[in-house]
Amino acid sequence: GENVEQHPSTLSVQEGDSAVIKCTYSDSASNYFPWYKQELGKRPQLIIDIRSNVGEKKDQRIAVTLNKTAKHFSLHITETQPEDSAVYFCAASKGSGTYKYIFGTGTRLKVLA
Amino acid sequence: DGGITQSPKYLFRKEGQNVTLSCEQNLNHDAMYWYRQDPGQGLRLIYYSQIVNDFQKGDIAEGYSVSREKKESFPLTVTSAQKNPTAFYLCATNGGQGRSYGYTFGSGTRLTVV
């Protein structure tokens, strides 16, 4: 069945260092890959997304890369700050409109000051 | 709540009791979803609806029921058959053909069995 694996489950980095979170998806028909940030007790918030016709997308300190052949995509956060500490979820979807997401299991990122 | 209102924010259920969680949206999105999140865990799909008067089971539908009588509303009932309902419940929406890809989430309902 459809599945998204996410690694690592927890990640601790020093402030200013980079963090990388990786996800692998199983359904080759997936073509939309969002990343969500969830702070404790809050709802997930979209931070960046990528579509399958693009290999990389960047937004300030955050970037996402996609390798369709290998069916994996990664979130890169540079110059990490304490406010980056949260749980990050990746997801895969087959397209626009009403397609459901398949979520990864989440990565708890701790940025140590 | 960014166009999605979930209520109540906190809910307490007694053993053997059915409770209903509300999700209302004014985004004119076609699809609505219910996810369950256990502490320290990911998001698991309970039910989803892509159009009014139609809905589909997700991965963990047992013990839950939904209805979609109008576009704006997708209530979730947690029945007494759900033996471990304590969790954080999130409602999400996304648009129809040609609309936005992304989910918009509500602020969630925290359900506790007492």
JSON list of C-alpha atoms in Angstrom, two decimals:
[
{"chain": "A", "resi": 1, "resn": "GLY", "atom": "CA", "xyz": [0.00, 0.00, 0.00]},
{"chain": "A", "resi": 2, "resn": "GLU", "atom": "CA", "xyz": [0.93, 3.65, 0.00]},
{"chain": "A", "resi": 3, "resn": "ASN", "atom": "CA", "xyz": [3.60, 4.46, 2.53]},
{"chain": "A", "resi": 4, "resn": "VAL", "atom": "CA", "xyz": [5.93, 7.31, 3.47]},
{"chain": "A", "resi": 5, "resn": "GLU", "atom": "CA", "xyz": [8.95, 6.58, 5.65]},
{"chain": "A", "resi": 6, "resn": "GLN", "atom": "CA", "xyz": [10.63, 9.45, 7.48]},
{"chain": "A", "resi": 7, "resn": "HIS", "atom": "CA", "xyz": [14.04, 9.57, 9.17]},
{"chain": "A", "resi": 8, "resn": "PRO", "atom": "CA", "xyz": [15.33, 10.33, 11.68]},
{"chain": "A", "resi": 9, "resn": "SER", "atom": "CA", "xyz": [12.61, 10.28, 14.32]},
{"chain": "A", "resi": 10, "resn": "THR", "atom": "CA", "xyz": [14.57, 12.71, 16.49]},
{"chain": "A", "resi": 11, "resn": "LEU", "atom": "CA", "xyz": [17.34, 15.13, 15.58]},
{"chain": "A", "resi": 12, "resn": "SER", "atom": "CA", "xyz": [19.39, 17.42, 17.79]},
{"chain": "A", "resi": 13, "resn": "VAL", "atom": "CA", "xyz": [21.62, 20.10, 16.29]},
{"chain": "A", "resi": 14, "resn": "GLN", "atom": "CA", "xyz": [23.56, 23.02, 17.63]},
{"chain": "A", "resi": 15, "resn": "GLU", "atom": "CA", "xyz": [22.22, 26.47, 16.87]},
{"chain": "A", "resi": 16, "resn": "GLY", "atom": "CA", "xyz": [23.62, 27.64, 13.56]},
{"chain": "A", "resi": 17, "resn": "ASP", "atom": "CA", "xyz": [24.19, 24.16, 12.19]},
{"chain": "A", "resi": 18, "resn": "SER", "atom": "CA", "xyz": [22.17, 22.56, 9.40]},
{"chain": "A", "resi": 19, "resn": "ALA", "atom": "CA", "xyz": [19.45, 19.92, 9.77]},
{"chain": "A", "resi": 20, "resn": "VAL", "atom": "CA", "xyz": [18.38, 17.38, 7.16]},
{"chain": "A", "resi": 21, "resn": "ILE", "atom": "CA", "xyz": [15.26, 15.21, 7.31]},
{"chain": "A", "resi": 22, "resn": "LYS", "atom": "CA", "xyz": [14.64, 12.52, 4.72]},
{"chain": "A", "resi": 23, "resn": "CYS", "atom": "CA", "xyz": [11.49, 10.85, 3.43]},
{"chain": "A", "resi": 24, "resn": "THR", "atom": "CA", "xyz": [10.92, 7.97, 1.06]},
{"chain": "A", "resi": 25, "resn": "TYR", "atom": "CA", "xyz": [7.60, 7.28, -0.66]},
{"chain": "A", "resi": 26, "resn": "SER", "atom": "CA", "xyz": [6.28, 4.11, -2.21]},
{"chain": "A", "resi": 27, "resn": "ASP", "atom": "CA", "xyz": [3.69, 5.25, -4.77]},
{"chain": "A", "resi": 28, "resn": "SER", "atom": "CA", "xyz": [5.37, 6.35, -7.99]},
{"chain": "A", "resi": 29, "resn": "ALA", "atom": "CA", "xyz": [2.18, 8.23, -8.92]},
{"chain": "A", "resi": 30, "resn": "SER", "atom": "CA", "xyz": [2.83, 10.73, -6.11]},
{"chain": "A", "resi": 31, "resn": "ASN", "atom": "CA", "xyz": [3.60, 14.15, -7.50]},
{"chain": "A", "resi": 32, "resn": "TYR", "atom": "CA", "xyz": [3.20, 16.63, -4.66]},
{"chain": "A", "resi": 33, "resn": "PHE", "atom": "CA", "xyz": [5.33, 16.68, -1.51]},
{"chain": "A", "resi": 34, "resn": "PRO", "atom": "CA", "xyz": [4.61, 19.16, 1.30]},
{"chain": "A", "resi": 35, "resn": "TRP", "atom": "CA", "xyz": [6.45, 19.64, 4.58]},
{"chain": "A", "resi": 36, "resn": "TYR", "atom": "CA", "xyz": [4.67, 20.69, 7.74]},
{"chain": "A", "resi": 37, "resn": "LYS", "atom": "CA", "xyz": [5.96, 22.09, 11.02]},
{"chain": "A", "resi": 38, "resn": "GLN", "atom": "CA", "xyz": [4.01, 21.40, 14.19]},
{"chain": "A", "resi": 39, "resn": "GLU", "atom": "CA", "xyz": [4.75, 23.13, 17.46]},
{"chain": "A", "resi": 40, "resn": "LEU", "atom": "CA", "xyz": [3.62, 21.53, 20.68]},
{"chain": "A", "resi": 41, "resn": "GLY", "atom": "CA", "xyz": [-0.17, 21.43, 20.96]},
{"chain": "A", "resi": 42, "resn": "LYS", "atom": "CA", "xyz": [-0.66, 23.36, 17.74]},
{"chain": "A", "resi": 43, "resn": "ARG", "atom": "CA", "xyz": [-1.87, 22.48, 14.29]},
{"chain": "A", "resi": 44, "resn": "PRO", "atom": "CA", "xyz": [0.60, 21.61, 11.52]},
{"chain": "A", "resi": 45, "resn": "GLN", "atom": "CA", "xyz": [1.64, 24.54, 9.36]},
{"chain": "A", "resi": 46, "resn": "LEU", "atom": "CA", "xyz": [2.87, 24.22, 5.78]},
{"chain": "A", "resi": 47, "resn": "ILE", "atom": "CA", "xyz": [6.46, 25.45, 5.49]},
{"chain": "A", "resi": 48, "resn": "ILE", "atom": "CA", "xyz": [7.44, 24.41, 1.98]},
{"chain": "A", "resi": 49, "resn": "ASP", "atom": "CA", "xyz": [6.26, 22.11, -0.77]},
{"chain": "A", "resi": 50, "resn": "ILE", "atom": "CA", "xyz": [7.53, 20.76, -4.07]},
{"chain": "A", "resi": 51, "resn": "ARG", "atom": "CA", "xyz": [5.90, 19.30, -7.14]},
{"chain": "A", "resi": 52, "resn": "SER", "atom": "CA", "xyz": [7.36, 16.45, -9.13]},
{"chain": "A", "resi": 53, "resn": "ASN", "atom": "CA", "xyz": [8.36, 18.57, -12.11]},
{"chain": "A", "resi": 54, "resn": "VAL", "atom": "CA", "xyz": [10.90, 20.40, -9.93]},
{"chain": "A", "resi": 55, "resn": "GLY", "atom": "CA", "xyz": [14.06, 18.99, -8.39]},
{"chain": "A", "resi": 56, "resn": "GLU", "atom": "CA", "xyz": [14.69, 21.62, -5.75]},
{"chain": "A", "resi": 57, "resn": "LYS", "atom": "CA", "xyz": [12.92, 24.53, -4.12]},
{"chain": "A", "resi": 58, "resn": "LYS", "atom": "CA", "xyz": [14.28, 27.07, -1.68]},
{"chain": "A", "resi": 59, "resn": "ASP", "atom": "CA", "xyz": [12.70, 29.58, 0.65]},
{"chain": "A", "resi": 60, "resn": "GLN", "atom": "CA", "xyz": [15.23, 31.53, 2.73]},
{"chain": "A", "resi": 61, "resn": "ARG", "atom": "CA", "xyz": [16.76, 29.04, 5.19]},
{"chain": "A", "resi": 62, "resn": "ILE", "atom": "CA", "xyz": [14.57, 26.14, 4.10]},
{"chain": "A", "resi": 63, "resn": "ALA", "atom": "CA", "xyz": [14.98, 23.99, 1.01]},
{"chain": "A", "resi": 64, "resn": "VAL", "atom": "CA", "xyz": [13.46, 20.78, -0.28]},
{"chain": "A", "resi": 65, "resn": "THR", "atom": "CA", "xyz": [15.04, 18.41, -2.79]},
{"chain": "A", "resi": 66, "resn": "LEU", "atom": "CA", "xyz": [13.30, 15.66, -4.72]},
{"chain": "A", "resi": 67, "resn": "ASN", "atom": "CA", "xyz": [14.76, 12.58, -6.39]},
{"chain": "A", "resi": 68, "resn": "LYS", "atom": "CA", "xyz": [11.92, 10.97, -8.36]},
{"chain": "A", "resi": 69, "resn": "THR", "atom": "CA", "xyz": [14.02, 8.04, -9.52]},
{"chain": "A", "resi": 70, "resn": "ALA", "atom": "CA", "xyz": [14.88, 7.03, -6.00]},
{"chain": "A", "resi": 71, "resn": "LYS", "atom": "CA", "xyz": [11.47, 8.16, -4.69]},
{"chain": "A", "resi": 72, "resn": "HIS", "atom": "CA", "xyz": [12.84, 10.24, -1.89]},
{"chain": "A", "resi": 73, "resn": "PHE", "atom": "CA", "xyz": [12.75, 13.87, -0.86]},
{"chain": "A", "resi": 74, "resn": "SER", "atom": "CA", "xyz": [14.51, 15.81, 1.85]},
{"chain": "A", "resi": 75, "resn": "LEU", "atom": "CA", "xyz": [14.06, 18.93, 3.95]},
{"chain": "A", "resi": 76, "resn": "HIS", "atom": "CA", "xyz": [17.14, 21.06, 4.57]},
{"chain": "A", "resi": 77, "resn": "ILE", "atom": "CA", "xyz": [17.22, 23.78, 7.23]},
{"chain": "A", "resi": 78, "resn": "THR", "atom": "CA", "xyz": [20.33, 25.94, 7.34]},
{"chain": "A", "resi": 79, "resn": "GLU", "atom": "CA", "xyz": [21.54, 28.24, 10.11]},
{"chain": "A", "resi": 80, "resn": "THR", "atom": "CA", "xyz": [19.13, 26.66, 12.57]},
{"chain": "A", "resi": 81, "resn": "GLN", "atom": "CA", "xyz": [17.61, 28.76, 15.33]},
{"chain": "A", "resi": 82, "resn": "PRO", "atom": "CA", "xyz": [15.91, 27.74, 18.61]},
{"chain": "A", "resi": 83, "resn": "GLU", "atom": "CA", "xyz": [12.52, 28.64, 17.11]},
{"chain": "A", "resi": 84, "resn": "ASP", "atom": "CA", "xyz": [13.05, 25.92, 14.52]},
{"chain": "A", "resi": 85, "resn": "SER", "atom": "CA", "xyz": [12.54, 23.36, 17.30]},
{"chain": "A", "resi": 86, "resn": "ALA", "atom": "CA", "xyz": [9.33, 21.48, 16.49]},
{"chain": "A", "resi": 87, "resn": "VAL", "atom": "CA", "xyz": [8.05, 18.28, 14.91]},
{"chain": "A", "resi": 88, "resn": "TYR", "atom": "CA", "xyz": [8.34, 18.17, 11.13]},
{"chain": "A", "resi": 89, "resn": "PHE", "atom": "CA", "xyz": [6.15, 15.98, 8.93]},
{"chain": "A", "resi": 90, "resn": "CYS", "atom": "CA", "xyz": [6.61, 15.11, 5.30]},
{"chain": "A", "resi": 91, "resn": "ALA", "atom": "CA", "xyz": [3.74, 13.96, 3.10]},
{"chain": "A", "resi": 92, "resn": "ALA", "atom": "CA", "xyz": [3.10, 12.68, -0.40]},
{"chain": "A", "resi": 93, "resn": "SER", "atom": "CA", "xyz": [0.04, 13.13, -2.56]},
{"chain": "A", "resi": 94, "resn": "LYS", "atom": "CA", "xyz": [-1.02, 12.15, -6.03]},
{"chain": "A", "resi": 95, "resn": "GLY", "atom": "CA", "xyz": [-2.02, 15.58, -7.12]},
{"chain": "A", "resi": 96, "resn": "SER", "atom": "CA", "xyz": [-4.01, 18.68, -6.75]},
{"chain": "A", "resi": 97, "resn": "GLY", "atom": "CA", "xyz": [-7.56, 19.07, -5.68]},
{"chain": "A", "resi": 98, "resn": "THR", "atom": "CA", "xyz": [-9.02, 16.49, -3.41]},
{"chain": "A", "resi": 99, "resn": "TYR", "atom": "CA", "xyz": [-6.22, 13.99, -3.16]},
{"chain": "A", "resi": 100, "resn": "LYS", "atom": "CA", "xyz": [-5.42, 12.81, 0.34]},
{"chain": "A", "resi": 101, "resn": "TYR", "atom": "CA", "xyz": [-1.96, 13.00, 1.84]},
{"chain": "A", "resi": 102, "resn": "ILE", "atom": "CA", "xyz": [0.09, 10.12, 3.14]},
{"chain": "A", "resi": 103, "resn": "PHE", "atom": "CA", "xyz": [2.13, 11.46, 6.06]},
{"chain": "A", "resi": 104, "resn": "GLY", "atom": "CA", "xyz": [5.47, 10.38, 7.40]},
{"chain": "A", "resi": 105, "resn": "THR", "atom": "CA", "xyz": [5.77, 9.60, 11.10]},
{"chain": "A", "resi": 106, "resn": "GLY", "atom": "CA", "xyz": [7.44, 12.88, 11.99]},
{"chain": "A", "resi": 107, "resn": "THR", "atom": "CA", "xyz": [10.86, 14.12, 13.12]},
{"chain": "A", "resi": 108, "resn": "ARG", "atom": "CA", "xyz": [11.31, 15.93, 16.41]},
{"chain": "A", "resi": 109, "resn": "LEU", "atom": "CA", "xyz": [13.98, 18.59, 15.83]},
{"chain": "A", "resi": 110, "resn": "LYS", "atom": "CA", "xyz": [15.72, 20.16, 18.80]},
{"chain": "A", "resi": 111, "resn": "VAL", "atom": "CA", "xyz": [17.97, 23.12, 18.22]},
{"chain": "A", "resi": 112, "resn": "LEU", "atom": "CA", "xyz": [20.35, 23.53, 21.13]},
{"chain": "A", "resi": 113, "resn": "ALA", "atom": "CA", "xyz": [21.36, 27.07, 22.02]},
{"chain": "B", "resi": 1, "resn": "ASP", "atom": "CA", "xyz": [-8.47, 29.34, 12.48]},
{"chain": "B", "resi": 2, "resn": "GLY", "atom": "CA", "xyz": [-7.62, 30.19, 8.87]},
{"chain": "B", "resi": 3, "resn": "GLY", "atom": "CA", "xyz": [-11.15, 29.40, 7.67]},
{"chain": "B", "resi": 4, "resn": "ILE", "atom": "CA", "xyz": [-11.53, 26.12, 9.54]},
{"chain": "B", "resi": 5, "resn": "THR", "atom": "CA", "xyz": [-13.20, 26.00, 12.93]},
{"chain": "B", "resi": 6, "resn": "GLN", "atom": "CA", "xyz": [-12.94, 22.95, 15.13]},
{"chain": "B", "resi": 7, "resn": "SER", "atom": "CA", "xyz": [-14.92, 22.69, 18.32]},
{"chain": "B", "resi": 8, "resn": "PRO", "atom": "CA", "xyz": [-14.69, 22.08, 21.13]},
{"chain": "B", "resi": 9, "resn": "LYS", "atom": "CA", "xyz": [-11.00, 22.62, 21.83]},
{"chain": "B", "resi": 10, "resn": "TYR", "atom": "CA", "xyz": [-11.11, 20.15, 24.72]},
{"chain": "B", "resi": 11, "resn": "LEU", "atom": "CA", "xyz": [-13.58, 17.30, 25.16]},
{"chain": "B", "resi": 12, "resn": "PHE", "atom": "CA", "xyz": [-13.99, 14.72, 27.88]},
{"chain": "B", "resi": 13, "resn": "ARG", "atom": "CA", "xyz": [-15.75, 11.45, 27.23]},
{"chain": "B", "resi": 14, "resn": "LYS", "atom": "CA", "xyz": [-17.06, 8.97, 29.71]},
{"chain": "B", "resi": 15, "resn": "GLU", "atom": "CA", "xyz": [-16.82, 5.24, 29.09]},
{"chain": "B", "resi": 16, "resn": "GLY", "atom": "CA", "xyz": [-19.56, 4.03, 26.73]},
{"chain": "B", "resi": 17, "resn": "GLN", "atom": "CA", "xyz": [-20.46, 7.50, 25.55]},
{"chain": "B", "resi": 18, "resn": "ASN", "atom": "CA", "xyz": [-20.61, 8.78, 21.98]},
{"chain": "B", "resi": 19, "resn": "VAL", "atom": "CA", "xyz": [-19.21, 12.24, 21.34]},
{"chain": "B", "resi": 20, "resn": "THR", "atom": "CA", "xyz": [-19.19, 14.41, 18.24]},
{"chain": "B", "resi": 21, "resn": "LEU", "atom": "CA", "xyz": [-16.38, 16.69, 17.12]},
{"chain": "B", "resi": 22, "resn": "SER", "atom": "CA", "xyz": [-17.29, 19.61, 14.90]},
{"chain": "B", "resi": 23, "resn": "CYS", "atom": "CA", "xyz": [-15.39, 20.84, 11.84]},
{"chain": "B", "resi": 24, "resn": "GLU", "atom": "CA", "xyz": [-16.71, 23.79, 9.85]},
{"chain": "B", "resi": 25, "resn": "GLN", "atom": "CA", "xyz": [-14.97, 25.55, 6.94]},
{"chain": "B", "resi": 26, "resn": "ASN", "atom": "CA", "xyz": [-15.65, 28.70, 4.97]},
{"chain": "B", "resi": 27, "resn": "LEU", "atom": "CA", "xyz": [-12.89, 28.15, 2.40]},
{"chain": "B", "resi": 28, "resn": "ASN", "atom": "CA", "xyz": [-15.23, 26.63, -0.19]},
{"chain": "B", "resi": 29, "resn": "HIS", "atom": "CA", "xyz": [-12.97, 23.59, -0.30]},
{"chain": "B", "resi": 30, "resn": "ASP", "atom": "CA", "xyz": [-14.43, 20.39, -1.68]},
{"chain": "B", "resi": 31, "resn": "ALA", "atom": "CA", "xyz": [-12.50, 17.86, 0.37]},
{"chain": "B", "resi": 32, "resn": "MET", "atom": "CA", "xyz": [-12.39, 17.43, 4.14]},
{"chain": "B", "resi": 33, "resn": "TYR", "atom": "CA", "xyz": [-10.35, 15.02, 6.27]},
{"chain": "B", "resi": 34, "resn": "TRP", "atom": "CA", "xyz": [-10.14, 13.79, 9.84]},
{"chain": "B", "resi": 35, "resn": "TYR", "atom": "CA", "xyz": [-6.81, 12.76, 11.32]},
{"chain": "B", "resi": 36, "resn": "ARG", "atom": "CA", "xyz": [-5.93, 11.35, 14.68]},
{"chain": "B", "resi": 37, "resn": "GLN", "atom": "CA", "xyz": [-2.62, 12.16, 16.39]},
{"chain": "B", "resi": 38, "resn": "ASP", "atom": "CA", "xyz": [-1.42, 10.28, 19.44]},
{"chain": "B", "resi": 39, "resn": "PRO", "atom": "CA", "xyz": [1.28, 11.79, 21.67]},
{"chain": "B", "resi": 40, "resn": "GLY", "atom": "CA", "xyz": [4.60, 11.76, 19.90]},
{"chain": "B", "resi": 41, "resn": "GLN", "atom": "CA", "xyz": [3.09, 10.09, 16.88]},
{"chain": "B", "resi": 42, "resn": "GLY", "atom": "CA", "xyz": [2.26, 10.96, 13.31]},
{"chain": "B", "resi": 43, "resn": "LEU", "atom": "CA", "xyz": [-1.07, 11.72, 11.64]},
{"chain": "B", "resi": 44, "resn": "ARG", "atom": "CA", "xyz": [-3.36, 8.82, 10.86]},
{"chain": "B", "resi": 45, "resn": "LEU", "atom": "CA", "xyz": [-6.33, 9.23, 8.52]},
{"chain": "B", "resi": 46, "resn": "ILE", "atom": "CA", "xyz": [-9.72, 8.32, 9.97]},
{"chain": "B", "resi": 47, "resn": "TYR", "atom": "CA", "xyz": [-12.20, 9.37, 7.27]},
{"chain": "B", "resi": 48, "resn": "TYR", "atom": "CA", "xyz": [-12.27, 11.73, 4.34]},
{"chain": "B", "resi": 49, "resn": "SER", "atom": "CA", "xyz": [-14.85, 13.24, 2.04]},
{"chain": "B", "resi": 50, "resn": "GLN", "atom": "CA", "xyz": [-14.18, 14.56, -1.44]},
{"chain": "B", "resi": 51, "resn": "ILE", "atom": "CA", "xyz": [-17.71, 15.70, -2.13]},
{"chain": "B", "resi": 52, "resn": "VAL", "atom": "CA", "xyz": [-20.96, 16.32, -0.32]},
{"chain": "B", "resi": 53, "resn": "ASN", "atom": "CA", "xyz": [-22.93, 13.19, 0.60]},
{"chain": "B", "resi": 54, "resn": "ASP", "atom": "CA", "xyz": [-19.92, 10.95, 0.05]},
{"chain": "B", "resi": 55, "resn": "PHE", "atom": "CA", "xyz": [-17.07, 9.85, 2.31]},
{"chain": "B", "resi": 56, "resn": "GLN", "atom": "CA", "xyz": [-14.41, 7.16, 2.46]},
{"chain": "B", "resi": 57, "resn": "LYS", "atom": "CA", "xyz": [-12.76, 5.22, 5.26]},
{"chain": "B", "resi": 58, "resn": "GLY", "atom": "CA", "xyz": [-9.17, 5.98, 6.05]},
{"chain": "B", "resi": 59, "resn": "ASP", "atom": "CA", "xyz": [-6.65, 3.74, 7.77]},
{"chain": "B", "resi": 60, "resn": "ILE", "atom": "CA", "xyz": [-8.27, 3.71, 11.23]},
{"chain": "B", "resi": 61, "resn": "ALA", "atom": "CA", "xyz": [-12.02, 4.15, 10.69]},
{"chain": "B", "resi": 62, "resn": "GLU", "atom": "CA", "xyz": [-13.19, 1.53, 13.19]},
{"chain": "B", "resi": 63, "resn": "GLY", "atom": "CA", "xyz": [-15.12, 3.09, 16.05]},
{"chain": "B", "resi": 64, "resn": "TYR", "atom": "CA", "xyz": [-15.70, 6.36, 14.20]},
{"chain": "B", "resi": 65, "resn": "SER", "atom": "CA", "xyz": [-18.48, 7.69, 11.98]},
{"chain": "B", "resi": 66, "resn": "VAL", "atom": "CA", "xyz": [-18.89, 10.82, 9.85]},
{"chain": "B", "resi": 67, "resn": "SER", "atom": "CA", "xyz": [-21.44, 12.63, 7.73]},
{"chain": "B", "resi": 68, "resn": "ARG", "atom": "CA", "xyz": [-21.12, 15.20, 4.96]},
{"chain": "B", "resi": 69, "resn": "GLU", "atom": "CA", "xyz": [-24.57, 16.69, 4.47]},
{"chain": "B", "resi": 70, "resn": "LYS", "atom": "CA", "xyz": [-23.24, 20.07, 3.41]},
{"chain": "B", "resi": 71, "resn": "LYS", "atom": "CA", "xyz": [-20.00, 21.33, 1.95]},
{"chain": "B", "resi": 72, "resn": "GLU", "atom": "CA", "xyz": [-19.05, 23.41, 4.96]},
{"chain": "B", "resi": 73, "resn": "SER", "atom": "CA", "xyz": [-19.38, 20.74, 7.62]},
{"chain": "B", "resi": 74, "resn": "PHE", "atom": "CA", "xyz": [-17.78, 17.34, 8.34]},
{"chain": "B", "resi": 75, "resn": "PRO", "atom": "CA", "xyz": [-18.55, 16.21, 11.90]},
{"chain": "B", "resi": 76, "resn": "LEU", "atom": "CA", "xyz": [-16.79, 13.21, 13.41]},
{"chain": "B", "resi": 77, "resn": "THR", "atom": "CA", "xyz": [-18.52, 10.97, 15.96]},
{"chain": "B", "resi": 78, "resn": "VAL", "atom": "CA", "xyz": [-16.36, 8.92, 18.25]},
{"chain": "B", "resi": 79, "resn": "THR", "atom": "CA", "xyz": [-18.50, 5.97, 19.24]},
{"chain": "B", "resi": 80, "resn": "SER", "atom": "CA", "xyz": [-18.32, 3.68, 22.25]},
{"chain": "B", "resi": 81, "resn": "ALA", "atom": "CA", "xyz": [-16.82, 1.07, 19.94]},
{"chain": "B", "resi": 82, "resn": "GLN", "atom": "CA", "xyz": [-13.58, 3.10, 19.84]},
{"chain": "B", "resi": 83, "resn": "LYS", "atom": "CA", "xyz": [-11.78, 1.64, 22.82]},
{"chain": "B", "resi": 84, "resn": "ASN", "atom": "CA", "xyz": [-8.88, 4.06, 23.01]},
{"chain": "B", "resi": 85, "resn": "PRO", "atom": "CA", "xyz": [-10.14, 7.43, 21.83]},
{"chain": "B", "resi": 86, "resn": "THR", "atom": "CA", "xyz": [-7.82, 9.68, 23.83]},
{"chain": "B", "resi": 87, "resn": "ALA", "atom": "CA", "xyz": [-5.93, 11.67, 21.20]},
{"chain": "B", "resi": 88, "resn": "PHE", "atom": "CA", "xyz": [-5.61, 14.97, 19.38]},
{"chain": "B", "resi": 89, "resn": "TYR", "atom": "CA", "xyz": [-8.03, 15.18, 16.43]},
{"chain": "B", "resi": 90, "resn": "LEU", "atom": "CA", "xyz": [-7.27, 17.37, 13.45]},
{"chain": "B", "resi": 91, "resn": "CYS", "atom": "CA", "xyz": [-9.61, 18.35, 10.64]},
{"chain": "B", "resi": 92, "resn": "ALA", "atom": "CA", "xyz": [-8.16, 19.46, 7.30]},
{"chain": "B", "resi": 93, "resn": "THR", "atom": "CA", "xyz": [-9.47, 20.63, 3.96]},
{"chain": "B", "resi": 94, "resn": "ASN", "atom": "CA", "xyz": [-8.21, 21.08, 0.43]},
{"chain": "B", "resi": 95, "resn": "GLY", "atom": "CA", "xyz": [-9.72, 22.34, -2.74]},
{"chain": "B", "resi": 96, "resn": "GLY", "atom": "CA", "xyz": [-11.29, 20.79, -5.79]},
{"chain": "B", "resi": 97, "resn": "GLN", "atom": "CA", "xyz": [-9.89, 20.54, -9.31]},
{"chain": "B", "resi": 98, "resn": "GLY", "atom": "CA", "xyz": [-7.75, 23.52, -10.16]},
{"chain": "B", "resi": 99, "resn": "ARG", "atom": "CA", "xyz": [-7.63, 24.75, -6.58]},
{"chain": "B", "resi": 100, "resn": "SER", "atom": "CA", "xyz": [-4.82, 24.75, -4.09]},
{"chain": "B", "resi": 101, "resn": "TYR", "atom": "CA", "xyz": [-2.90, 21.55, -3.47]},
{"chain": "B", "resi": 102, "resn": "GLY", "atom": "CA", "xyz": [-2.24, 22.17, 0.15]},
{"chain": "B", "resi": 103, "resn": "TYR", "atom": "CA", "xyz": [-4.10, 21.13, 3.24]},
{"chain": "B", "resi": 104, "resn": "THR", "atom": "CA", "xyz": [-5.41, 23.73, 5.63]},
{"chain": "B", "resi": 105, "resn": "PHE", "atom": "CA", "xyz": [-5.68, 22.38, 9.18]},
{"chain": "B", "resi": 106, "resn": "GLY", "atom": "CA", "xyz": [-8.04, 23.35, 11.95]},
{"chain": "B", "resi": 107, "resn": "SER", "atom": "CA", "xyz": [-6.67, 24.02, 15.42]},
{"chain": "B", "resi": 108, "resn": "GLY", "atom": "CA", "xyz": [-7.67, 20.59, 16.70]},
{"chain": "B", "resi": 109, "resn": "THR", "atom": "CA", "xyz": [-9.76, 18.98, 19.43]},
{"chain": "B", "resi": 110, "resn": "ARG", "atom": "CA", "xyz": [-8.11, 17.22, 22.33]},
{"chain": "B", "resi": 111, "resn": "LEU", "atom": "CA", "xyz": [-10.30, 14.30, 23.45]},
{"chain": "B", "resi": 112, "resn": "THR", "atom": "CA", "xyz": [-9.76, 12.61, 26.80]},
{"chain": "B", "resi": 113, "resn": "VAL", "atom": "CA", "xyz": [-11.56, 9.61, 28.26]},
{"chain": "B", "resi": 114, "resn": "VAL", "atom": "CA", "xyz": [-12.42, 10.04, 31.92]}
]
